[in-house]
mmCIF file of C-alpha atoms in Angstrom:
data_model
loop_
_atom_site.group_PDB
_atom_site.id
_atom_site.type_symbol
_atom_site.label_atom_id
_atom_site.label_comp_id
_atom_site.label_asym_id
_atom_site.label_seq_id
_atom_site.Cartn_x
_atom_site.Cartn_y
_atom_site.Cartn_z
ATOM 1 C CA UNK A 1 -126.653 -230.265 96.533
ATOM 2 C CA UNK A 2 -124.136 -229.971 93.370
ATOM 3 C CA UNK A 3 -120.296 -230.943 95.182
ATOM 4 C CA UNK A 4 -118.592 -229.898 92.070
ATOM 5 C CA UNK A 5 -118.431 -227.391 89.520
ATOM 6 C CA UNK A 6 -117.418 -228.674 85.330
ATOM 7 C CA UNK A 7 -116.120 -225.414 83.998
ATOM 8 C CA UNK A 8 -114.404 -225.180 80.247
ATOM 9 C CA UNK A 9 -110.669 -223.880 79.343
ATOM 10 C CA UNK A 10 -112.378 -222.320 75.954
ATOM 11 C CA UNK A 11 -114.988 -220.500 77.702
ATOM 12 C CA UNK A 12 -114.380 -218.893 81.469
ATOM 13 C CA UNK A 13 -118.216 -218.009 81.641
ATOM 14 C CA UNK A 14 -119.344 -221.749 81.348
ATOM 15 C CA UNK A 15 -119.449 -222.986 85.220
ATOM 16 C CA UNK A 16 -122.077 -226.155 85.761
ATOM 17 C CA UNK A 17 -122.778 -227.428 88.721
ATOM 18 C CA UNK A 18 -122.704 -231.160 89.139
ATOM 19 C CA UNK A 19 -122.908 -234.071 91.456
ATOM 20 C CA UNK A 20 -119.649 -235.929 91.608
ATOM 21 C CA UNK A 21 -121.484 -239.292 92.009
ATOM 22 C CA UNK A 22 -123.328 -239.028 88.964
ATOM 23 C CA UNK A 23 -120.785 -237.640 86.669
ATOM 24 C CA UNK A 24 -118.395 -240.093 87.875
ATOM 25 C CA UNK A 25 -120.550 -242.980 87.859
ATOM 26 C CA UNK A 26 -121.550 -242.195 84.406
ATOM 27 C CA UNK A 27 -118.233 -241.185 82.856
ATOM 28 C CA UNK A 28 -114.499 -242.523 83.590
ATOM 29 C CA UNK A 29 -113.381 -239.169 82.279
ATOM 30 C CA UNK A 30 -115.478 -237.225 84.841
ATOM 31 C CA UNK A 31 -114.158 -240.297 87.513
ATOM 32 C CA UNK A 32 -110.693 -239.722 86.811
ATOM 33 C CA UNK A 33 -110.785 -235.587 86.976
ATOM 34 C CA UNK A 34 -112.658 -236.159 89.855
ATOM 35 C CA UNK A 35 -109.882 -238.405 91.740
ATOM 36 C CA UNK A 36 -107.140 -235.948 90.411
ATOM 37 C CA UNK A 37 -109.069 -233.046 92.001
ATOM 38 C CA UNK A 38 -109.466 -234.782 95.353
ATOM 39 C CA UNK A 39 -105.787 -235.522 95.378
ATOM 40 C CA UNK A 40 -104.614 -232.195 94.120
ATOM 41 C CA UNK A 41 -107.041 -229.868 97.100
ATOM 42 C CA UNK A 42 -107.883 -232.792 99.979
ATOM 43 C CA UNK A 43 -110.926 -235.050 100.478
ATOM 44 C CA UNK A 44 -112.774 -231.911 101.988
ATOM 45 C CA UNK A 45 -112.784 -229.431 99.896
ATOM 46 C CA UNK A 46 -116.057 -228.173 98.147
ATOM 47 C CA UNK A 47 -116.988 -227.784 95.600
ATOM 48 C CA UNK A 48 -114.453 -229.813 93.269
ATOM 49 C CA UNK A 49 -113.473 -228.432 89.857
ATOM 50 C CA UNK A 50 -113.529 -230.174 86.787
ATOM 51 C CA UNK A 51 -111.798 -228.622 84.038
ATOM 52 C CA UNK A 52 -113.465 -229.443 80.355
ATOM 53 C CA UNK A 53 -111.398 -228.945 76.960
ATOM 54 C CA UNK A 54 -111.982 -229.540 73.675
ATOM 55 C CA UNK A 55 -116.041 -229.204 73.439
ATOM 56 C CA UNK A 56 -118.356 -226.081 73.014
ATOM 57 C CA UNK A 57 -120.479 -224.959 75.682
ATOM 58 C CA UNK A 58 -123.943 -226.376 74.580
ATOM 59 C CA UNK A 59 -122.357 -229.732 74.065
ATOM 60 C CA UNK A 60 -121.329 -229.897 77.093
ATOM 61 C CA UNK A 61 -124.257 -229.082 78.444
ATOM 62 C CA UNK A 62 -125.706 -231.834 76.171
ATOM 63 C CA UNK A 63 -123.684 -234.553 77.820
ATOM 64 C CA UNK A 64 -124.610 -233.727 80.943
ATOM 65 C CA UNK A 65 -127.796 -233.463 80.574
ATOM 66 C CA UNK A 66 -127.960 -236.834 79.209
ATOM 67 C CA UNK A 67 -125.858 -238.552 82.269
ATOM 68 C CA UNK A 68 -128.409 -237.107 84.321
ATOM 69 C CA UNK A 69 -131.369 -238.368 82.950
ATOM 70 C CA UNK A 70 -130.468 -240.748 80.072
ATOM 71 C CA UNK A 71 -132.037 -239.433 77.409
ATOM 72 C CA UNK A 72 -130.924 -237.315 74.733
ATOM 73 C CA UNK A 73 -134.148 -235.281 72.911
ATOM 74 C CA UNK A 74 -133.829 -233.465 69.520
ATOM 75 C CA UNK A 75 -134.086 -229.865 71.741
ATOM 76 C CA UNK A 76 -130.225 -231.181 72.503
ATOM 77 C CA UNK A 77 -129.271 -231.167 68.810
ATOM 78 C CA UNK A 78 -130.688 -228.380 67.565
ATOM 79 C CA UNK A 79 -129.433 -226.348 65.285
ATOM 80 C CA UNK A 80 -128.278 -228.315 62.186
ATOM 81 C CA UNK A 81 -129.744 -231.870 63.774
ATOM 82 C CA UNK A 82 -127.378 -234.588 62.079
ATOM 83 C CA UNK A 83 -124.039 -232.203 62.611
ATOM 84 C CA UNK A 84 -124.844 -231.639 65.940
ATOM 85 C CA UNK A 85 -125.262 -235.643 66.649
ATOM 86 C CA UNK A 86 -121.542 -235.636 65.344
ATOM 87 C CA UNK A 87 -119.945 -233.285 67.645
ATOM 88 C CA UNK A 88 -122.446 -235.306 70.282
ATOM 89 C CA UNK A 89 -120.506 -238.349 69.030
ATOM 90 C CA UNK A 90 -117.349 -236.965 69.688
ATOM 91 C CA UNK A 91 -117.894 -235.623 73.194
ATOM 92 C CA UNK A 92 -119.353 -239.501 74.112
ATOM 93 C CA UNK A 93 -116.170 -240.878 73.032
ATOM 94 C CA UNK A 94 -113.799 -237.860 74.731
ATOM 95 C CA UNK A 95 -115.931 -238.402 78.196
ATOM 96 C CA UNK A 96 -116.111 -242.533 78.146
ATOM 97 C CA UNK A 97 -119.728 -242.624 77.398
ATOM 98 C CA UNK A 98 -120.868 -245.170 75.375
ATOM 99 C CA UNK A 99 -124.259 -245.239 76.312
ATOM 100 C CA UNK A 100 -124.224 -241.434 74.549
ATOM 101 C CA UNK A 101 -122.479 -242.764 71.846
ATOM 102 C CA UNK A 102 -124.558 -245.333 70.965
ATOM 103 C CA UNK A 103 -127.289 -243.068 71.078
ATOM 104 C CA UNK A 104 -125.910 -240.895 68.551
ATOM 105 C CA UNK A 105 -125.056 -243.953 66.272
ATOM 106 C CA UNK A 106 -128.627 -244.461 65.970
ATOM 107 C CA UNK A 107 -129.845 -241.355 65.310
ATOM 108 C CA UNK A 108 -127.770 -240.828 62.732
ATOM 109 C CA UNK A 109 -128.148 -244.203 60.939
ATOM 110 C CA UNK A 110 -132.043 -243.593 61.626
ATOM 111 C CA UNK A 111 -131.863 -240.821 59.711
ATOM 112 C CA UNK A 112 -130.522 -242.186 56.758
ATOM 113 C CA UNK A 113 -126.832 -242.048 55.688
ATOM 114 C CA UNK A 114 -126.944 -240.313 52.428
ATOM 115 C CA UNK A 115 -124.356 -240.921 49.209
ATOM 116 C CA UNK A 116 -123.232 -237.539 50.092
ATOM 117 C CA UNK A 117 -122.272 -238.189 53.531
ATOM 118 C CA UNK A 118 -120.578 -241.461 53.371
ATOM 119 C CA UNK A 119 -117.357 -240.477 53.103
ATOM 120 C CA UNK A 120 -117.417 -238.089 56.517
ATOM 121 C CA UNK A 121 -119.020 -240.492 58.232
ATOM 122 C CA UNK A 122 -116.982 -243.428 57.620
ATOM 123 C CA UNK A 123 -114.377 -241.351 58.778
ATOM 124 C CA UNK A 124 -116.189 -240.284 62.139
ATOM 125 C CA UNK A 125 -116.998 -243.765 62.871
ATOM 126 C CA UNK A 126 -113.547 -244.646 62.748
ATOM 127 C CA UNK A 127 -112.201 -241.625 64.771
ATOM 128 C CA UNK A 128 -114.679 -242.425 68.057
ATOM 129 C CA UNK A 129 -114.604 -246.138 67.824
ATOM 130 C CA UNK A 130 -118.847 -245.803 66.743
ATOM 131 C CA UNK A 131 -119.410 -249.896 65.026
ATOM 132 C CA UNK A 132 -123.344 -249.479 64.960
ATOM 133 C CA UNK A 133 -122.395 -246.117 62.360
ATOM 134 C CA UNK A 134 -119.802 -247.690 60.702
ATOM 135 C CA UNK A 135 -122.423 -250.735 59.763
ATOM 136 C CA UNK A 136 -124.682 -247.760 58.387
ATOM 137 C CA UNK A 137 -122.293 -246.377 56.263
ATOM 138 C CA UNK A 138 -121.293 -250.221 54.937
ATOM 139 C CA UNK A 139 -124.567 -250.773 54.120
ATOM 140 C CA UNK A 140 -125.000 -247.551 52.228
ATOM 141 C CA UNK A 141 -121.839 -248.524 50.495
ATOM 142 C CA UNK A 142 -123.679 -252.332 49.782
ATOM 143 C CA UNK A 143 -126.551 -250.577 48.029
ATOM 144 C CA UNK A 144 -124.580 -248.167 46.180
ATOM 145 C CA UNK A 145 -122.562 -251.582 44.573
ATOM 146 C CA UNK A 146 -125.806 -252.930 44.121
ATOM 147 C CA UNK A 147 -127.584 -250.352 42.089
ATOM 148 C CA UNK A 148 -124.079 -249.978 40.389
ATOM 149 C CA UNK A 149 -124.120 -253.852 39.480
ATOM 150 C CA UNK A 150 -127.607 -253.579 38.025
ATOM 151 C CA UNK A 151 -127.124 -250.556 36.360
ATOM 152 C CA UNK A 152 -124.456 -252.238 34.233
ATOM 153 C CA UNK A 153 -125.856 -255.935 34.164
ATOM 154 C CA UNK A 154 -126.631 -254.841 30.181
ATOM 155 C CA UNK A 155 -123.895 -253.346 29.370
ATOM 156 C CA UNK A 156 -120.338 -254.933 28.504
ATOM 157 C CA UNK A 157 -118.745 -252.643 27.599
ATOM 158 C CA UNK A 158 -118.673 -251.039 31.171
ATOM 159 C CA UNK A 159 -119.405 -254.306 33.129
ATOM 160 C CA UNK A 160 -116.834 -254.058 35.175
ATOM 161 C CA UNK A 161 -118.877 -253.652 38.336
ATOM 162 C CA UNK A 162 -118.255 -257.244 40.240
ATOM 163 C CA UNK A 163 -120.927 -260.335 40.010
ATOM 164 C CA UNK A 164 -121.230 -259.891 43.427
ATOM 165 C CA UNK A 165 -119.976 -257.835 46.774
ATOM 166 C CA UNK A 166 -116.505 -258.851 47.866
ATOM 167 C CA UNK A 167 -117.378 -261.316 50.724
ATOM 168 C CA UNK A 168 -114.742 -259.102 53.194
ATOM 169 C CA UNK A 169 -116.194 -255.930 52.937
ATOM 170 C CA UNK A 170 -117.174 -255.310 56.330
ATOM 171 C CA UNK A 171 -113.031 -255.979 57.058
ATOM 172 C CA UNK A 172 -112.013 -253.257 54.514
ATOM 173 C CA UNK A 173 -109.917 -250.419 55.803
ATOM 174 C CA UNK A 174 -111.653 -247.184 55.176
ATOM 175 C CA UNK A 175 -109.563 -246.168 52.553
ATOM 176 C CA UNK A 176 -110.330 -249.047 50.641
ATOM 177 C CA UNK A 177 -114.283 -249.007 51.541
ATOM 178 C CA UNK A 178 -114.262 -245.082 50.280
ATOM 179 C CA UNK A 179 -112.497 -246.206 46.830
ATOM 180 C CA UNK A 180 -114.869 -248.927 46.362
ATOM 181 C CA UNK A 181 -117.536 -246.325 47.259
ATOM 182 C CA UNK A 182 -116.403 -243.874 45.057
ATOM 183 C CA UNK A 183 -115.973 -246.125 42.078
ATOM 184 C CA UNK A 184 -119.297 -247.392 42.286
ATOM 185 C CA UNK A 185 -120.983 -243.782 42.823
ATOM 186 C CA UNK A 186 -118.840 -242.711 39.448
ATOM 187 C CA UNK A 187 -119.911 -245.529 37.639
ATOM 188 C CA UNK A 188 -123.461 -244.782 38.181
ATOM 189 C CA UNK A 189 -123.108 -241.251 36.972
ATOM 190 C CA UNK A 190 -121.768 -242.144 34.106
ATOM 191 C CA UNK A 191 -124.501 -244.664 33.296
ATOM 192 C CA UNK A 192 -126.984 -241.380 34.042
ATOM 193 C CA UNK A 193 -124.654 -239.013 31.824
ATOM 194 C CA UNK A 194 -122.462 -241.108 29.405
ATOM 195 C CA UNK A 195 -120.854 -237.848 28.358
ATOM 196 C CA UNK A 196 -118.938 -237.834 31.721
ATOM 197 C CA UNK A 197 -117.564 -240.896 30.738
ATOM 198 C CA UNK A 198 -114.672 -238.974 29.070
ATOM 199 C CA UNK A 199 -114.182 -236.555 32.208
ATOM 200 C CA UNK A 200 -111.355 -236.452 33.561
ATOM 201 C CA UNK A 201 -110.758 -237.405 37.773
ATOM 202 C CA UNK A 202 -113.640 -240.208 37.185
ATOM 203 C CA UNK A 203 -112.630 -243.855 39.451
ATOM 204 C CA UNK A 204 -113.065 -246.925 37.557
ATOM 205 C CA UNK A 205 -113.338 -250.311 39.595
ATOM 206 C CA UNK A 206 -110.039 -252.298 38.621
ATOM 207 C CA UNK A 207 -110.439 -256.216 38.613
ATOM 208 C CA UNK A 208 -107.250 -256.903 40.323
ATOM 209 C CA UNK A 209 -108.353 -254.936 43.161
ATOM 210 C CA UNK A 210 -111.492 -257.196 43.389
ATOM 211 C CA UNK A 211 -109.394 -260.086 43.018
ATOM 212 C CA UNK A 212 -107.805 -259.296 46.280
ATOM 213 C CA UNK A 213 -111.439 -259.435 48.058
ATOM 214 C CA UNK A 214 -112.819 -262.220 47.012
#
């Protein structure tokens, strides 16, 4: 049976029962707590506790459901499906699972990384170390240049979209991959509404800036 219990500091009610040899085979978080424990109370005593901090109840439950049976199903990230996967995300990365995190990765870039999310999810990628997400929202970025570059092909007057995509993009710090982003998404707002041309708080792509990325 279960030989230790993962309880949560932000919720006193939530007490799982788990087997140490699967948690800790699966997770060098779970590994190390479990060591610490066994230190802290003797090789003998049962059941072990694991203390949990910093996730909500049913994602927690979510990760270990997964490290028990390796597969994460939608019934896991339900409500609100894609900011579920997030908080998913995070908890892979806070327990050493990057099997999980992977997992989420995919779902997310499977789903289709809108215009509208790019910016948030550059950012998450970044924060739990995700490359398979980060290459989504580069490639969103890549098409948004590209519709930006044909939008203005006809038009000198704003053509100062580049000839082509910096070859260095994927080695961009995210705060220059969200300016080039949001740049490119202004520009093509502009060619929808030319009024907003003159609105104020509107990014233009600067050559010298280019210049640097070539």
């Amino acid at each position: 049976g279960a030989d230790a219990i993962v309880t949560l500091e932000e919720d006193p009610r939530v007490r799982i029962p788990v087997h140490s040899f699967i948690v800790g085979s699966r997770s060098r978080y779970f590994r190390e707590r479990l060591l610490e424990a066994v230190k802290a109370h003797g090789e003998f005593v049962r059941p072990l506790e694991i203390q949990c901090t910093g996730v909500s109840g049913p994602i927690l439950n979510a990760v270990l459901r997964y490290m028990y049976s390796g597969n994460m199903s939608l019934v896991d990230m339900e409500p609100a499906l894609e900011a579920r996967c997030q908080a998913l995300l995070f908890a892979a990365r806070k327990f050493d699972c990057p099997s999980l995190s992977e997992v989420c990765a995919n779902y997310l870039v499977s789903c289709g990384i809108s215009l509208r999310d790019v910016p948030s999810l550059l950012i998450t990628s970044t924060l739990t170390e995700s490359p398979r997400l980060r290459f989504g929202c580069i490639a969103c970025i890549q098409s948004c240049l590209l519709s930006c570059r044909q939008s203005q092909a006809a038009d000198s007057e704003k053509a100062t979209c580049p000839s082509r995509l910096p070859e260095s993009v994927h080695n961009l710090s995210d705060i220059e991959l969200l300016q080039v982003f949001r740049a490119a998404r202004a520009m093509l707002r502009r060619g929808s509404d030319p009024a907003s041309a003159r609105k104020p708080g509107c990014f233009s792509l600067r050559p010298r800036f280019w210049a640097q990325h070539r």
